[in-house]
């Protein structure tokens, strides 16, 4: 979002030995730590961070055989997906072109177009600050939920540095009907090839058209989480014409667009005219502007539909 002040320290972790050294440095100087991947889903506050940002630069990935793939935390997420798709494996192709690093993917249980990390994760290798050593997590130990995991939610949040991620994929194909925008693409282009490589190409086309590249435009991608209804709320929302997907999920982008906010600007932030879930910093200079824009959008949705929106990008704060 091109916001936020400076960090007191920034440490790039390029080798495994650097992980322990980085935490030792922070402890010696009496400062907090924050682990950062690509930063595409992170927002800084104006006061900056009076601590040490640990940037995950661990690189490399490998084919372990039988559909198992391992990659290190600092690898580009999309490069890892490309590596698996080139070998004909399905499970991550719909997440193609999601920005960020592989190590960040399990943290928020990243998902797109019907696929989620929780569906393919086998294990995560991480450095634990309390253990002062490596901890191995199997899927059942990660407490994976909608955009959350043991790494970012609960008592253990923030105390792990992800070293590597191992996934288990299949020689398979996705079957229609697909996620709405992907299904529309298939119909518009009369696509009949649903191989991992074909799905990857389609998703990359859709994202290139609808979503800003965070390297070119000041955006943190999807800014609001989808809303999950309680069972007793479903009928009421459907009566209002609100689309409710399996599990009680309501697309936040639909709510924003149908509240009449698509293309509108609030305090220097523009709601994308291509995808209402995207917020772009056009001219804002402070976190305070973002807070006011966020509130204005949430208030409009609440007034129209009676539903509350929650921010998806995480924030770096010294508090």
mmCIF file of C-alpha atoms in Angstrom:
data_model
loop_
_atom_site.group_PDB
_atom_site.id
_atom_site.type_symbol
_atom_site.label_atom_id
_atom_site.label_comp_id
_atom_site.label_asym_id
_atom_site.label_seq_id
_atom_site.Cartn_x
_atom_site.Cartn_y
_atom_site.Cartn_z
ATOM 1 C CA UNK A 1 0.000 0.000 0.000
ATOM 2 C CA UNK A 2 3.116 2.270 0.075
ATOM 3 C CA UNK A 3 2.324 3.225 3.649
ATOM 4 C CA UNK A 4 4.119 3.074 6.967
ATOM 5 C CA UNK A 5 7.224 4.312 8.690
ATOM 6 C CA UNK A 6 10.638 2.726 8.985
ATOM 7 C CA UNK A 7 11.718 -0.360 10.900
ATOM 8 C CA UNK A 8 14.526 -0.069 13.440
ATOM 9 C CA UNK A 9 16.309 -3.084 11.937
ATOM 10 C CA UNK A 10 15.871 -5.196 8.798
ATOM 11 C CA UNK A 11 17.640 -8.555 8.616
ATOM 12 C CA UNK A 12 17.635 -10.645 5.424
ATOM 13 C CA UNK A 13 17.779 -14.355 6.258
ATOM 14 C CA UNK A 14 19.468 -16.173 3.372
ATOM 15 C CA UNK A 15 20.862 -19.296 5.078
ATOM 16 C CA UNK A 16 19.412 -21.577 7.727
ATOM 17 C CA UNK A 17 22.143 -20.556 10.181
ATOM 18 C CA UNK A 18 20.986 -16.946 9.814
ATOM 19 C CA UNK A 19 17.614 -17.732 11.405
ATOM 20 C CA UNK A 20 18.956 -18.391 14.910
ATOM 21 C CA UNK A 21 21.458 -15.544 14.556
ATOM 22 C CA UNK A 22 18.701 -13.089 13.620
ATOM 23 C CA UNK A 23 16.630 -13.938 16.684
ATOM 24 C CA UNK A 24 19.737 -13.791 18.876
ATOM 25 C CA UNK A 25 20.456 -10.295 17.528
ATOM 26 C CA UNK A 26 16.915 -9.158 18.321
ATOM 27 C CA UNK A 27 17.128 -10.610 21.827
ATOM 28 C CA UNK A 28 20.505 -8.949 22.434
ATOM 29 C CA UNK A 29 19.067 -5.575 21.434
ATOM 30 C CA UNK A 30 15.831 -6.100 23.364
ATOM 31 C CA UNK A 31 13.502 -5.644 20.374
ATOM 32 C CA UNK A 32 10.497 -7.480 18.962
ATOM 33 C CA UNK A 33 10.643 -9.379 15.667
ATOM 34 C CA UNK A 34 8.331 -9.609 12.668
ATOM 35 C CA UNK A 35 8.803 -12.164 9.876
ATOM 36 C CA UNK A 36 8.177 -10.841 6.365
ATOM 37 C CA UNK A 37 7.948 -12.658 3.048
ATOM 38 C CA UNK A 38 7.188 -10.580 -0.041
ATOM 39 C CA UNK A 39 5.128 -8.027 1.873
ATOM 40 C CA UNK A 40 2.280 -8.080 -0.661
ATOM 41 C CA UNK A 41 -0.345 -8.738 2.017
ATOM 42 C CA UNK A 42 1.144 -6.565 4.754
ATOM 43 C CA UNK A 43 0.460 -2.955 5.711
ATOM 44 C CA UNK A 44 2.718 -0.695 7.753
ATOM 45 C CA UNK A 45 1.577 1.968 10.165
ATOM 46 C CA UNK A 46 2.877 5.527 10.223
ATOM 47 C CA UNK A 47 4.882 5.049 13.424
ATOM 48 C CA UNK A 48 6.941 2.297 11.805
ATOM 49 C CA UNK A 49 8.218 -0.762 13.661
ATOM 50 C CA UNK A 50 10.554 -0.374 16.630
ATOM 51 C CA UNK A 51 11.988 -3.837 16.181
ATOM 52 C CA UNK A 52 13.655 -6.199 13.715
ATOM 53 C CA UNK A 53 11.971 -7.213 10.466
ATOM 54 C CA UNK A 54 13.246 -10.672 9.472
ATOM 55 C CA UNK A 55 12.939 -11.043 5.692
ATOM 56 C CA UNK A 56 12.720 -14.676 4.597
ATOM 57 C CA UNK A 57 15.177 -15.178 1.722
ATOM 58 C CA UNK A 58 15.633 -18.961 2.010
ATOM 59 C CA UNK A 59 15.530 -20.296 -1.560
ATOM 60 C CA UNK A 60 15.218 -23.543 -3.475
ATOM 61 C CA UNK A 61 12.664 -26.270 -4.177
ATOM 62 C CA UNK A 62 12.712 -29.895 -5.204
ATOM 63 C CA UNK A 63 10.584 -32.737 -6.541
ATOM 64 C CA UNK A 64 10.528 -35.433 -3.859
ATOM 65 C CA UNK A 65 8.664 -37.895 -6.082
ATOM 66 C CA UNK A 66 5.131 -39.351 -6.059
ATOM 67 C CA UNK A 67 3.541 -35.905 -6.101
ATOM 68 C CA UNK A 68 5.462 -34.530 -3.124
ATOM 69 C CA UNK A 69 7.207 -31.190 -3.557
ATOM 70 C CA UNK A 70 9.309 -29.217 -1.092
ATOM 71 C CA UNK A 71 10.183 -25.540 -1.259
ATOM 72 C CA UNK A 72 11.946 -23.108 1.039
ATOM 73 C CA UNK A 73 10.150 -20.220 2.677
ATOM 74 C CA UNK A 74 11.682 -17.356 0.710
ATOM 75 C CA UNK A 75 10.834 -18.832 -2.683
ATOM 76 C CA UNK A 76 8.363 -16.945 -4.847
ATOM 77 C CA UNK A 77 5.014 -18.695 -4.414
ATOM 78 C CA UNK A 78 4.148 -18.589 -8.107
ATOM 79 C CA UNK A 79 7.548 -19.990 -9.123
ATOM 80 C CA UNK A 80 6.861 -22.996 -6.918
ATOM 81 C CA UNK A 81 3.417 -23.459 -8.494
ATOM 82 C CA UNK A 82 4.947 -23.268 -11.963
ATOM 83 C CA UNK A 83 7.454 -25.949 -10.951
ATOM 84 C CA UNK A 84 4.638 -28.332 -9.941
ATOM 85 C CA UNK A 85 2.428 -27.571 -12.942
ATOM 86 C CA UNK A 86 5.276 -28.177 -15.391
ATOM 87 C CA UNK A 87 5.414 -31.699 -13.988
ATOM 88 C CA UNK A 88 1.704 -32.207 -14.610
ATOM 89 C CA UNK A 89 0.480 -32.044 -11.007
ATOM 90 C CA UNK A 90 -2.793 -30.552 -9.817
ATOM 91 C CA UNK A 91 -3.644 -28.946 -6.491
ATOM 92 C CA UNK A 92 -2.122 -25.476 -6.706
ATOM 93 C CA UNK A 93 -2.702 -24.335 -10.289
ATOM 94 C CA UNK A 94 -5.752 -22.190 -9.409
ATOM 95 C CA UNK A 95 -3.533 -20.208 -7.007
ATOM 96 C CA UNK A 96 -1.231 -19.177 -9.857
ATOM 97 C CA UNK A 97 -0.013 -15.566 -9.845
ATOM 98 C CA UNK A 98 -0.904 -15.012 -6.190
ATOM 99 C CA UNK A 99 1.903 -12.675 -5.081
ATOM 100 C CA UNK A 100 4.198 -13.359 -2.167
ATOM 101 C CA UNK A 101 6.458 -16.110 -0.910
ATOM 102 C CA UNK A 102 5.924 -19.809 -0.335
ATOM 103 C CA UNK A 103 6.599 -19.461 3.377
ATOM 104 C CA UNK A 104 3.720 -17.019 3.730
ATOM 105 C CA UNK A 105 1.213 -19.348 2.036
ATOM 106 C CA UNK A 106 0.515 -21.624 5.039
ATOM 107 C CA UNK A 107 0.414 -18.661 7.424
ATOM 108 C CA UNK A 108 -2.832 -17.336 5.971
ATOM 109 C CA UNK A 109 -3.882 -20.611 4.382
ATOM 110 C CA UNK A 110 -3.775 -18.874 1.012
ATOM 111 C CA UNK A 111 -6.496 -19.789 -1.457
ATOM 112 C CA UNK A 112 -7.860 -18.733 -4.840
ATOM 113 C CA UNK A 113 -10.449 -19.933 -7.366
ATOM 114 C CA UNK A 114 -11.511 -22.919 -5.289
ATOM 115 C CA UNK A 115 -8.127 -24.210 -4.120
ATOM 116 C CA UNK A 116 -6.514 -23.663 -0.712
ATOM 117 C CA UNK A 117 -3.185 -24.539 0.847
ATOM 118 C CA UNK A 118 -5.024 -26.649 3.419
ATOM 119 C CA UNK A 119 -5.953 -29.035 0.609
ATOM 120 C CA UNK A 120 -2.347 -29.792 -0.359
ATOM 121 C CA UNK A 121 -0.161 -29.101 2.677
ATOM 122 C CA UNK A 122 1.675 -32.116 4.023
ATOM 123 C CA UNK A 123 4.102 -30.493 6.447
ATOM 124 C CA UNK A 124 5.851 -27.278 7.425
ATOM 125 C CA UNK A 125 9.337 -27.014 8.882
ATOM 126 C CA UNK A 126 9.781 -23.947 11.080
ATOM 127 C CA UNK A 127 12.145 -22.424 13.600
ATOM 128 C CA UNK A 128 10.398 -21.938 16.941
ATOM 129 C CA UNK A 129 11.560 -19.171 19.257
ATOM 130 C CA UNK A 130 10.592 -21.011 22.441
ATOM 131 C CA UNK A 131 12.245 -24.228 21.299
ATOM 132 C CA UNK A 132 15.248 -22.381 19.848
ATOM 133 C CA UNK A 133 15.230 -25.031 17.153
ATOM 134 C CA UNK A 134 13.333 -26.643 14.301
ATOM 135 C CA UNK A 135 9.715 -27.734 14.749
ATOM 136 C CA UNK A 136 7.907 -29.927 12.214
ATOM 137 C CA UNK A 137 4.183 -29.426 11.725
ATOM 138 C CA UNK A 138 1.896 -31.896 9.998
ATOM 139 C CA UNK A 139 -1.349 -30.536 8.549
ATOM 140 C CA UNK A 140 -3.451 -31.522 11.552
ATOM 141 C CA UNK A 141 -1.194 -29.487 13.863
ATOM 142 C CA UNK A 142 -1.422 -26.219 11.918
ATOM 143 C CA UNK A 143 -5.027 -25.318 12.891
ATOM 144 C CA UNK A 144 -5.794 -24.245 9.334
ATOM 145 C CA UNK A 145 -8.920 -22.173 8.783
ATOM 146 C CA UNK A 146 -10.127 -19.366 6.557
ATOM 147 C CA UNK A 147 -7.044 -17.147 6.155
ATOM 148 C CA UNK A 148 -5.598 -18.335 9.427
ATOM 149 C CA UNK A 149 -3.332 -20.917 10.998
ATOM 150 C CA UNK A 150 -1.318 -21.542 14.147
ATOM 151 C CA UNK A 151 1.291 -19.203 12.633
ATOM 152 C CA UNK A 152 -0.887 -16.085 12.676
ATOM 153 C CA UNK A 153 -3.689 -16.811 15.137
ATOM 154 C CA UNK A 154 -3.814 -17.685 18.807
ATOM 155 C CA UNK A 155 -1.195 -17.890 21.535
ATOM 156 C CA UNK A 156 1.569 -19.120 19.209
ATOM 157 C CA UNK A 157 1.093 -16.479 16.517
ATOM 158 C CA UNK A 158 4.291 -14.794 15.395
ATOM 159 C CA UNK A 159 6.782 -17.082 17.093
ATOM 160 C CA UNK A 160 7.674 -19.272 14.107
ATOM 161 C CA UNK A 161 9.925 -18.627 11.109
ATOM 162 C CA UNK A 162 8.933 -20.941 8.259
ATOM 163 C CA UNK A 163 11.928 -22.711 6.772
ATOM 164 C CA UNK A 164 10.276 -25.031 4.257
ATOM 165 C CA UNK A 165 6.891 -26.211 3.012
ATOM 166 C CA UNK A 166 6.066 -29.669 1.657
ATOM 167 C CA UNK A 167 2.915 -30.330 -0.381
ATOM 168 C CA UNK A 168 1.280 -33.483 -1.760
ATOM 169 C CA UNK A 169 -0.318 -33.110 -5.197
ATOM 170 C CA UNK A 170 -2.095 -35.405 -7.669
ATOM 171 C CA UNK A 171 -1.971 -36.187 -11.377
ATOM 172 C CA UNK A 172 -5.503 -34.951 -11.849
ATOM 173 C CA UNK A 173 -7.656 -32.236 -13.423
ATOM 174 C CA UNK A 174 -10.136 -29.792 -11.950
ATOM 175 C CA UNK A 175 -13.692 -30.371 -13.111
ATOM 176 C CA UNK A 176 -16.313 -27.727 -13.954
ATOM 177 C CA UNK A 177 -18.264 -25.894 -12.738
ATOM 178 C CA UNK A 178 -15.500 -23.648 -11.485
ATOM 179 C CA UNK A 179 -15.292 -20.566 -9.295
ATOM 180 C CA UNK A 180 -17.487 -17.864 -10.875
ATOM 181 C CA UNK A 181 -14.933 -15.789 -12.783
ATOM 182 C CA UNK A 182 -13.009 -18.862 -13.921
ATOM 183 C CA UNK A 183 -16.216 -20.517 -15.135
ATOM 184 C CA UNK A 184 -17.096 -17.334 -17.034
ATOM 185 C CA UNK A 185 -13.682 -17.384 -18.708
ATOM 186 C CA UNK A 186 -14.154 -21.033 -19.714
ATOM 187 C CA UNK A 187 -17.532 -20.274 -21.274
ATOM 188 C CA UNK A 188 -16.422 -17.072 -22.999
ATOM 189 C CA UNK A 189 -13.362 -18.741 -24.536
ATOM 190 C CA UNK A 190 -14.942 -22.185 -25.131
ATOM 191 C CA UNK A 191 -12.165 -23.910 -23.196
ATOM 192 C CA UNK A 192 -12.297 -27.703 -22.961
ATOM 193 C CA UNK A 193 -8.758 -28.343 -21.704
ATOM 194 C CA UNK A 194 -8.760 -28.382 -17.894
ATOM 195 C CA UNK A 195 -5.236 -29.667 -17.379
ATOM 196 C CA UNK A 196 -3.175 -27.970 -14.637
ATOM 197 C CA UNK A 197 -1.277 -26.013 -17.298
ATOM 198 C CA UNK A 198 -4.520 -24.794 -18.914
ATOM 199 C CA UNK A 199 -6.074 -23.791 -15.574
ATOM 200 C CA UNK A 200 -2.871 -21.932 -14.720
ATOM 201 C CA UNK A 201 -2.960 -19.988 -17.999
ATOM 202 C CA UNK A 202 -6.607 -19.031 -17.527
ATOM 203 C CA UNK A 203 -6.132 -17.926 -13.920
ATOM 204 C CA UNK A 204 -3.104 -15.851 -14.874
ATOM 205 C CA UNK A 205 -5.124 -14.168 -17.651
ATOM 206 C CA UNK A 206 -7.972 -13.386 -15.248
ATOM 207 C CA UNK A 207 -5.680 -12.033 -12.557
ATOM 208 C CA UNK A 208 -3.710 -9.938 -15.053
ATOM 209 C CA UNK A 209 -6.951 -8.297 -16.180
ATOM 210 C CA UNK A 210 -8.715 -7.884 -12.841
ATOM 211 C CA UNK A 211 -6.015 -7.506 -10.221
ATOM 212 C CA UNK A 212 -3.282 -4.872 -9.963
ATOM 213 C CA UNK A 213 0.330 -6.000 -9.798
ATOM 214 C CA UNK A 214 1.509 -4.822 -6.340
ATOM 215 C CA UNK A 215 4.910 -4.041 -7.869
ATOM 216 C CA UNK A 216 3.248 -1.524 -10.198
ATOM 217 C CA UNK A 217 0.236 -0.246 -8.235
ATOM 218 C CA UNK A 218 -0.062 0.375 -4.510
ATOM 219 C CA UNK A 219 -2.399 -2.430 -3.511
ATOM 220 C CA UNK A 220 -2.450 -5.274 -1.001
ATOM 221 C CA UNK A 221 -4.693 -7.433 -3.194
ATOM 222 C CA UNK A 222 -8.000 -8.602 -1.734
ATOM 223 C CA UNK A 223 -8.579 -6.106 1.038
ATOM 224 C CA UNK A 224 -11.595 -7.617 2.794
ATOM 225 C CA UNK A 225 -12.259 -11.196 3.829
ATOM 226 C CA UNK A 226 -15.350 -12.983 2.586
ATOM 227 C CA UNK A 227 -18.168 -13.070 5.117
ATOM 228 C CA UNK A 228 -19.291 -16.345 6.695
ATOM 229 C CA UNK A 229 -22.897 -16.458 7.869
ATOM 230 C CA UNK A 230 -24.358 -18.358 10.772
ATOM 231 C CA UNK A 231 -26.860 -21.015 9.619
ATOM 232 C CA UNK A 232 -29.775 -18.953 10.908
ATOM 233 C CA UNK A 233 -28.666 -15.940 8.830
ATOM 234 C CA UNK A 234 -28.620 -17.665 5.450
ATOM 235 C CA UNK A 235 -32.334 -17.463 4.611
ATOM 236 C CA UNK A 236 -32.497 -13.774 5.548
ATOM 237 C CA UNK A 237 -29.560 -12.886 3.304
ATOM 238 C CA UNK A 238 -30.859 -14.972 0.393
ATOM 239 C CA UNK A 239 -34.202 -13.182 0.716
ATOM 240 C CA UNK A 240 -32.287 -9.918 0.191
ATOM 241 C CA UNK A 241 -30.751 -11.308 -3.002
ATOM 242 C CA UNK A 242 -27.333 -11.863 -1.466
ATOM 243 C CA UNK A 243 -25.494 -14.851 -3.015
ATOM 244 C CA UNK A 244 -24.593 -17.440 -0.384
ATOM 245 C CA UNK A 245 -22.094 -20.122 -1.314
ATOM 246 C CA UNK A 246 -21.685 -23.514 0.361
ATOM 247 C CA UNK A 247 -20.612 -23.167 3.966
ATOM 248 C CA UNK A 248 -22.469 -19.869 4.312
ATOM 249 C CA UNK A 249 -19.820 -17.848 2.450
ATOM 250 C CA UNK A 250 -20.782 -14.458 1.033
ATOM 251 C CA UNK A 251 -18.301 -12.862 -1.420
ATOM 252 C CA UNK A 252 -17.075 -9.585 0.051
ATOM 253 C CA UNK A 253 -16.458 -8.224 -3.447
ATOM 254 C CA UNK A 254 -20.132 -8.725 -4.330
ATOM 255 C CA UNK A 255 -21.209 -6.851 -1.194
ATOM 256 C CA UNK A 256 -18.930 -3.909 -1.962
ATOM 257 C CA UNK A 257 -19.976 -3.722 -5.610
ATOM 258 C CA UNK A 258 -23.675 -3.986 -4.796
ATOM 259 C CA UNK A 259 -23.343 -1.303 -2.157
ATOM 260 C CA UNK A 260 -22.494 0.950 -5.122
ATOM 261 C CA UNK A 261 -18.837 1.422 -4.239
ATOM 262 C CA UNK A 262 -17.071 -0.018 -7.280
ATOM 263 C CA UNK A 263 -14.771 2.614 -8.804
ATOM 264 C CA UNK A 264 -15.400 5.085 -5.951
ATOM 265 C CA UNK A 265 -12.557 6.861 -4.134
ATOM 266 C CA UNK A 266 -12.298 7.330 -0.367
ATOM 267 C CA UNK A 267 -9.575 9.421 1.276
ATOM 268 C CA UNK A 268 -7.110 8.714 -1.542
ATOM 269 C CA UNK A 269 -8.020 5.019 -1.921
ATOM 270 C CA UNK A 270 -9.918 3.750 -4.928
ATOM 271 C CA UNK A 271 -12.175 0.708 -4.986
ATOM 272 C CA UNK A 272 -11.038 -1.008 -8.174
ATOM 273 C CA UNK A 273 -13.450 -0.678 -11.077
ATOM 274 C CA UNK A 274 -12.468 -4.190 -12.222
ATOM 275 C CA UNK A 275 -12.685 -6.073 -8.924
ATOM 276 C CA UNK A 276 -14.458 -4.384 -6.017
ATOM 277 C CA UNK A 277 -12.504 -6.433 -3.456
ATOM 278 C CA UNK A 278 -9.337 -4.555 -4.428
ATOM 279 C CA UNK A 279 -8.372 -1.262 -2.798
ATOM 280 C CA UNK A 280 -5.732 0.839 -4.576
ATOM 281 C CA UNK A 281 -3.767 3.686 -3.024
ATOM 282 C CA UNK A 282 -4.142 6.502 -5.543
ATOM 283 C CA UNK A 283 -2.928 9.453 -3.465
ATOM 284 C CA UNK A 284 -3.100 8.681 0.265
ATOM 285 C CA UNK A 285 0.008 9.353 2.345
ATOM 286 C CA UNK A 286 -0.890 8.035 5.782
ATOM 287 C CA UNK A 287 -2.303 5.026 7.577
ATOM 288 C CA UNK A 288 -4.963 7.348 8.978
ATOM 289 C CA UNK A 289 -6.309 7.792 5.429
ATOM 290 C CA UNK A 290 -6.508 4.018 5.038
ATOM 291 C CA UNK A 291 -8.347 3.658 8.334
ATOM 292 C CA UNK A 292 -10.937 6.228 7.242
ATOM 293 C CA UNK A 293 -11.372 4.617 3.808
ATOM 294 C CA UNK A 294 -11.757 1.169 5.349
ATOM 295 C CA UNK A 295 -14.389 2.463 7.769
ATOM 296 C CA UNK A 296 -16.354 4.256 5.046
ATOM 297 C CA UNK A 297 -16.542 1.097 2.907
ATOM 298 C CA UNK A 298 -17.455 -1.125 5.860
ATOM 299 C CA UNK A 299 -20.127 1.322 6.999
ATOM 300 C CA UNK A 300 -21.714 1.405 3.524
ATOM 301 C CA UNK A 301 -21.866 -2.397 3.355
ATOM 302 C CA UNK A 302 -23.275 -2.660 6.886
ATOM 303 C CA UNK A 303 -25.947 -0.064 6.120
ATOM 304 C CA UNK A 304 -26.965 -1.843 2.903
ATOM 305 C CA UNK A 305 -26.786 -5.491 4.004
ATOM 306 C CA UNK A 306 -26.309 -5.535 7.769
ATOM 307 C CA UNK A 307 -23.048 -7.466 7.407
ATOM 308 C CA UNK A 308 -19.617 -6.566 8.784
ATOM 309 C CA UNK A 309 -16.434 -6.622 6.706
ATOM 310 C CA UNK A 310 -13.052 -7.572 8.114
ATOM 311 C CA UNK A 311 -9.688 -6.495 6.672
ATOM 312 C CA UNK A 312 -7.604 -9.287 5.151
ATOM 313 C CA UNK A 313 -4.052 -7.801 4.980
ATOM 314 C CA UNK A 314 -2.145 -7.989 8.242
ATOM 315 C CA UNK A 315 -0.485 -4.972 9.837
ATOM 316 C CA UNK A 316 2.986 -4.430 11.230
ATOM 317 C CA UNK A 317 2.782 -2.519 14.455
ATOM 318 C CA UNK A 318 5.027 -1.968 17.455
ATOM 319 C CA UNK A 319 1.969 -2.061 19.731
#
